[in-house]
Amino acid sequence: MKISLFGTGYVGLVTGACFAEVGNEVLCMDVDQTKIELLQQGKMPIYEPGLEEMVQENVAAGRLAFTTDAKAAVEHGLFQFIAVGTPPDEDGSADLQHVLAVADTIGAHMTDYRILVDKSTVPVGTADKVAERVRRALQARGVDYEFDVVSNPEFLKEGAAIEDFMRPDRIVVGTDNPRTTELLRVLYSPFNRNRDRLIAMDIRSAELTKYAANAMLATKISFMNELANLAERLGADIEQVRNGIGSDSRIGYAFIYPGCGYGGSCFPKDVSALEQTASNAGYRPRLLEAVRAVNREQHRLLFKKIHSHYGGDLAGRTFALWGLAFKPNTDDMREAPSRSLMESLWQAGAKVRAYDPAAMAEARRLYAGRADLSLAKNPEEALQGADALVVVTEWRVFRSPDFQRIRSLLKEPLIFDGRNLYDPRQLQAKGFLYYGIGRGLPSPQPQG
Ligand SMILES: NC(=O)c1ccc[n+]([C@@H]2O[C@H](COP(=O)([O-])OP(=O)(O)OC[C@H]3O[C@@H](n4cnc5c(N)ncnc54)[C@H](O)[C@@H]3O)[C@@H](O)[C@H]2O)c1
């Protein structure tokens, strides 16, 4: 099948590569010329495990191509996927300008039936707006072609995006036209082989499903962070509590890790956008407000712990930061807890020496020329001469470090662990002062 894809970011590029991988002819279009030139040279604008090889193989096989030519993209595919960004507007609602610009482009160039498939995360009612924009563009041209708009929200996770796309838990397809649902079923059949994962529904429900999923996951995280803060005050260890509740199959272990807050390009903006959608609909979403408020405080927690440890005297100190990306296996630093932490440390006059396995280029781009940030080549280099280590992202490479070496490189043996990677008792035994999240009392000594 012929597929066109607008937007070659984390979602668009993975979607394009995966559709090409199963034999489709995919043309990816982006307005960012630098990105397209990089892709045409076989280089990746983002870090995503396995993506580079997949893109290169499919380009070489002639199934995947990149362009800035919007007209060519509209002509190419029966399916016109929209995977452009929907960043937060000033009031927290989703900014639809890029989505609607793609609708205008498709309306301006289509010369035959087209199926517009919206993969971007968009508020309920957006499909109607997209259809209206296409209709208006066709009217302005004095032509009348048939088209359908489908909501097909994406659930992939950065860092495991290819695996998620290739073996999805579900494929949500929102349409008002059963014929279009069947076309999407055929398109997705290679990812749907051992059982039918396609869930067909009406468009508005599909649009809301994406927000519901992200808001639920964000709620689990904020709930656990709130309990961690309580555990700390009650002298309980949240990690033991996590084990205690995760074993309940109704609760499960996923998304109940306490930490320094959720970030990334999705949860923060999607919770805000859903709040905005709710208030536009005349409903006050109290739970979502609380989820966001808890997360905002959690982003400040590591800084507060550091600040209080030093009695507010942070000027001239240097902190080694392990982890810049908002989570492991990605280079994405949008809304990352590392950013709020670094910015607070800088404001207090401290310096940062940071290391991240994938996000160094992104950090350089965001904070180019800052004298109070140095980017280390490896985890050890970040530690050299630093006052303390602060763990912000739970990359695997940070999970079992050489603590003796850490001790020898830091000015004093002090760790602020924003992801509860380490065992407080072990670190105490090794002579470290350790701050975790929600670990009120040292764990009891094992019996026997
Ligand atoms: N990143 C994720 O993990 C994830 C997961 C699920 C859903 N989503 C949603 O998918 C959408 C895309 O997210 P992303 O992280 O891939 O965004 P991104 O910012 O990485 O990429 C968006 C791309 O769209 C391009 N673009 C903007 N206007 C365009 C236009 N008119 N025509 C063609 N290209 C245009 C930009 O240049 C950019 O390359 C968002 O709505 C997001 O909420 C993201």
mmCIF file of N, CA, C and O in Angstrom, residues 123-159:
data_model
loop_
_atom_site.group_PDB
_atom_site.id
_atom_site.type_symbol
_atom_site.label_atom_id
_atom_site.label_comp_id
_atom_site.label_asym_id
_atom_site.label_seq_id
_atom_site.Cartn_x
_atom_site.Cartn_y
_atom_site.Cartn_z
ATOM 1 N N PRO A 123 -7.161 16.795 20.946
ATOM 2 C CA PRO A 123 -8.380 16.827 21.759
ATOM 3 C C PRO A 123 -9.609 16.363 20.992
ATOM 4 O O PRO A 123 -9.650 16.432 19.753
ATOM 5 N N VAL A 124 -10.588 15.914 21.764
ATOM 6 C CA VAL A 124 -11.843 15.452 21.177
ATOM 7 C C VAL A 124 -12.441 16.573 20.317
ATOM 8 O O VAL A 124 -12.498 17.724 20.734
ATOM 9 N N GLY A 125 -12.836 16.223 19.118
ATOM 10 C CA GLY A 125 -13.433 17.204 18.206
ATOM 11 C C GLY A 125 -12.467 17.645 17.109
ATOM 12 O O GLY A 125 -12.860 18.322 16.158
ATOM 13 N N THR A 126 -11.194 17.228 17.212
ATOM 14 C CA THR A 126 -10.204 17.674 16.229
ATOM 15 C C THR A 126 -10.495 17.090 14.839
ATOM 16 O O THR A 126 -10.309 17.774 13.823
ATOM 17 N N ALA A 127 -10.947 15.843 14.788
ATOM 18 C CA ALA A 127 -11.224 15.242 13.471
ATOM 19 C C ALA A 127 -12.254 16.088 12.714
ATOM 20 O O ALA A 127 -12.128 16.280 11.496
ATOM 21 N N ASP A 128 -13.232 16.620 13.444
ATOM 22 C CA ASP A 128 -14.227 17.483 12.783
ATOM 23 C C ASP A 128 -13.549 18.728 12.222
ATOM 24 O O ASP A 128 -13.860 19.181 11.127
ATOM 25 N N LYS A 129 -12.619 19.290 13.000
ATOM 26 C CA LYS A 129 -11.917 20.496 12.538
ATOM 27 C C LYS A 129 -11.067 20.186 11.312
ATOM 28 O O LYS A 129 -10.987 20.969 10.374
ATOM 29 N N VAL A 130 -10.400 19.029 11.342
ATOM 30 C CA VAL A 130 -9.562 18.621 10.204
ATOM 31 C C VAL A 130 -10.432 18.486 8.954
ATOM 32 O O VAL A 130 -10.107 19.015 7.878
ATOM 33 N N ALA A 131 -11.577 17.810 9.110
ATOM 34 C CA ALA A 131 -12.475 17.621 7.955
ATOM 35 C C ALA A 131 -12.952 18.970 7.415
ATOM 36 O O ALA A 131 -12.989 19.185 6.202
ATOM 37 N N GLU A 132 -13.246 19.877 8.330
ATOM 38 C CA GLU A 132 -13.729 21.202 7.925
ATOM 39 C C GLU A 132 -12.651 21.948 7.125
ATOM 40 O O GLU A 132 -12.940 22.583 6.101
ATOM 41 N N ARG A 133 -11.399 21.824 7.587
ATOM 42 C CA ARG A 133 -10.308 22.530 6.884
ATOM 43 C C ARG A 133 -10.098 21.943 5.491
ATOM 44 O O ARG A 133 -9.832 22.668 4.531
ATOM 45 N N VAL A 134 -10.211 20.619 5.367
ATOM 46 C CA VAL A 134 -10.036 19.999 4.041
ATOM 47 C C VAL A 134 -11.177 20.458 3.135
ATOM 48 O O VAL A 134 -10.948 20.865 1.984
ATOM 49 N N ARG A 135 -12.395 20.419 3.667
ATOM 50 C CA ARG A 135 -13.574 20.833 2.885
ATOM 51 C C ARG A 135 -13.402 22.261 2.375
ATOM 52 O O ARG A 135 -13.644 22.553 1.206
ATOM 53 N N ARG A 136 -12.935 23.143 3.265
ATOM 54 C CA ARG A 136 -12.780 24.549 2.865
ATOM 55 C C ARG A 136 -11.722 24.707 1.776
ATOM 56 O O ARG A 136 -11.893 25.460 0.829
ATOM 57 N N ALA A 137 -10.623 23.953 1.922
ATOM 58 C CA ALA A 137 -9.553 24.043 0.913
ATOM 59 C C ALA A 137 -10.054 23.530 -0.437
ATOM 60 O O ALA A 137 -9.738 24.106 -1.486
ATOM 61 N N LEU A 138 -10.857 22.465 -0.405
ATOM 62 C CA LEU A 138 -11.396 21.926 -1.666
ATOM 63 C C LEU A 138 -12.361 22.936 -2.295
ATOM 64 O O LEU A 138 -12.313 23.182 -3.508
ATOM 65 N N GLN A 139 -13.193 23.539 -1.436
ATOM 66 C CA GLN A 139 -14.147 24.551 -1.931
ATOM 67 C C GLN A 139 -13.404 25.702 -2.592
ATOM 68 O O GLN A 139 -13.777 26.171 -3.666
ATOM 69 N N ALA A 140 -12.321 26.142 -1.950
ATOM 70 C CA ALA A 140 -11.554 27.272 -2.490
ATOM 71 C C ALA A 140 -10.991 26.936 -3.867
ATOM 72 O O ALA A 140 -10.813 27.822 -4.712
ATOM 73 N N ARG A 141 -10.713 25.632 -4.070
ATOM 74 C CA ARG A 141 -10.192 25.216 -5.391
ATOM 75 C C ARG A 141 -11.338 24.947 -6.375
ATOM 76 O O ARG A 141 -11.073 24.663 -7.549
ATOM 77 N N GLY A 142 -12.573 24.939 -5.878
ATOM 78 C CA GLY A 142 -13.734 24.651 -6.725
ATOM 79 C C GLY A 142 -13.794 23.191 -7.148
ATOM 80 O O GLY A 142 -14.300 22.856 -8.221
ATOM 81 N N VAL A 143 -13.249 22.302 -6.271
ATOM 82 C CA VAL A 143 -13.281 20.866 -6.581
ATOM 83 C C VAL A 143 -13.966 20.115 -5.441
ATOM 84 O O VAL A 143 -14.150 20.655 -4.350
ATOM 85 N N ASP A 144 -14.303 18.862 -5.718
ATOM 86 C CA ASP A 144 -14.998 18.087 -4.694
ATOM 87 C C ASP A 144 -14.509 16.629 -4.755
ATOM 88 O O ASP A 144 -14.920 15.878 -5.626
ATOM 89 N N TYR A 145 -13.591 16.277 -3.858
ATOM 90 C CA TYR A 145 -13.117 14.892 -3.798
ATOM 91 C C TYR A 145 -13.572 14.288 -2.477
ATOM 92 O O TYR A 145 -13.658 14.979 -1.458
ATOM 93 N N GLU A 146 -13.789 12.984 -2.515
ATOM 94 C CA GLU A 146 -14.195 12.289 -1.299
ATOM 95 C C GLU A 146 -12.985 12.123 -0.377
ATOM 96 O O GLU A 146 -11.847 11.933 -0.855
ATOM 97 N N PHE A 147 -13.193 12.193 0.912
ATOM 98 C CA PHE A 147 -12.116 11.879 1.870
ATOM 99 C C PHE A 147 -12.723 11.402 3.180
ATOM 100 O O PHE A 147 -13.900 11.650 3.454
ATOM 101 N N ASP A 148 -11.936 10.708 3.971
ATOM 102 C CA ASP A 148 -12.364 10.315 5.317
ATOM 103 C C ASP A 148 -11.294 10.757 6.312
ATOM 104 O O ASP A 148 -10.104 10.826 5.965
ATOM 105 N N VAL A 149 -11.731 11.018 7.530
ATOM 106 C CA VAL A 149 -10.774 11.339 8.593
ATOM 107 C C VAL A 149 -10.892 10.250 9.658
ATOM 108 O O VAL A 149 -11.996 9.912 10.092
ATOM 109 N N VAL A 150 -9.748 9.712 10.031
ATOM 110 C CA VAL A 150 -9.699 8.622 11.016
ATOM 111 C C VAL A 150 -8.865 9.068 12.211
ATOM 112 O O VAL A 150 -7.829 9.714 12.025
ATOM 113 N N SER A 151 -9.301 8.718 13.402
ATOM 114 C CA SER A 151 -8.452 8.936 14.572
ATOM 115 C C SER A 151 -7.769 7.613 14.916
ATOM 116 O O SER A 151 -8.438 6.608 15.145
ATOM 117 N N ASN A 152 -6.457 7.627 14.899
ATOM 118 C CA ASN A 152 -5.679 6.400 15.137
ATOM 119 C C ASN A 152 -4.541 6.735 16.100
ATOM 120 O O ASN A 152 -3.378 6.782 15.735
ATOM 121 N N PRO A 153 -4.890 7.009 17.366
ATOM 122 C CA PRO A 153 -3.870 7.482 18.301
ATOM 123 C C PRO A 153 -2.731 6.478 18.459
ATOM 124 O O PRO A 153 -2.934 5.273 18.322
ATOM 125 N N GLU A 154 -1.559 7.007 18.770
ATOM 126 C CA GLU A 154 -0.374 6.166 18.883
ATOM 127 C C GLU A 154 -0.031 5.956 20.350
ATOM 128 O O GLU A 154 -0.045 6.891 21.136
ATOM 129 N N PHE A 155 0.317 4.699 20.699
ATOM 130 C CA PHE A 155 0.619 4.375 22.094
ATOM 131 C C PHE A 155 2.070 3.956 22.303
ATOM 132 O O PHE A 155 2.415 3.442 23.363
ATOM 133 N N LEU A 156 2.910 4.144 21.279
ATOM 134 C CA LEU A 156 4.293 3.670 21.440
ATOM 135 C C LEU A 156 5.005 4.427 22.552
ATOM 136 O O LEU A 156 4.653 5.565 22.874
ATOM 137 N N LYS A 157 6.026 3.761 23.113
ATOM 138 C CA LYS A 157 6.851 4.378 24.147
ATOM 139 C C LYS A 157 8.212 4.689 23.545
ATOM 140 O O LYS A 157 8.811 3.798 22.927
ATOM 141 N N GLU A 158 8.697 5.912 23.722
ATOM 142 C CA GLU A 158 10.058 6.201 23.293
ATOM 143 C C GLU A 158 10.993 5.238 24.017
ATOM 144 O O GLU A 158 10.797 4.933 25.186
ATOM 145 N N GLY A 159 11.998 4.755 23.311
ATOM 146 C CA GLY A 159 12.935 3.809 23.916
ATOM 147 C C GLY A 159 12.570 2.367 23.587
ATOM 148 O O GLY A 159 13.427 1.495 23.595
#
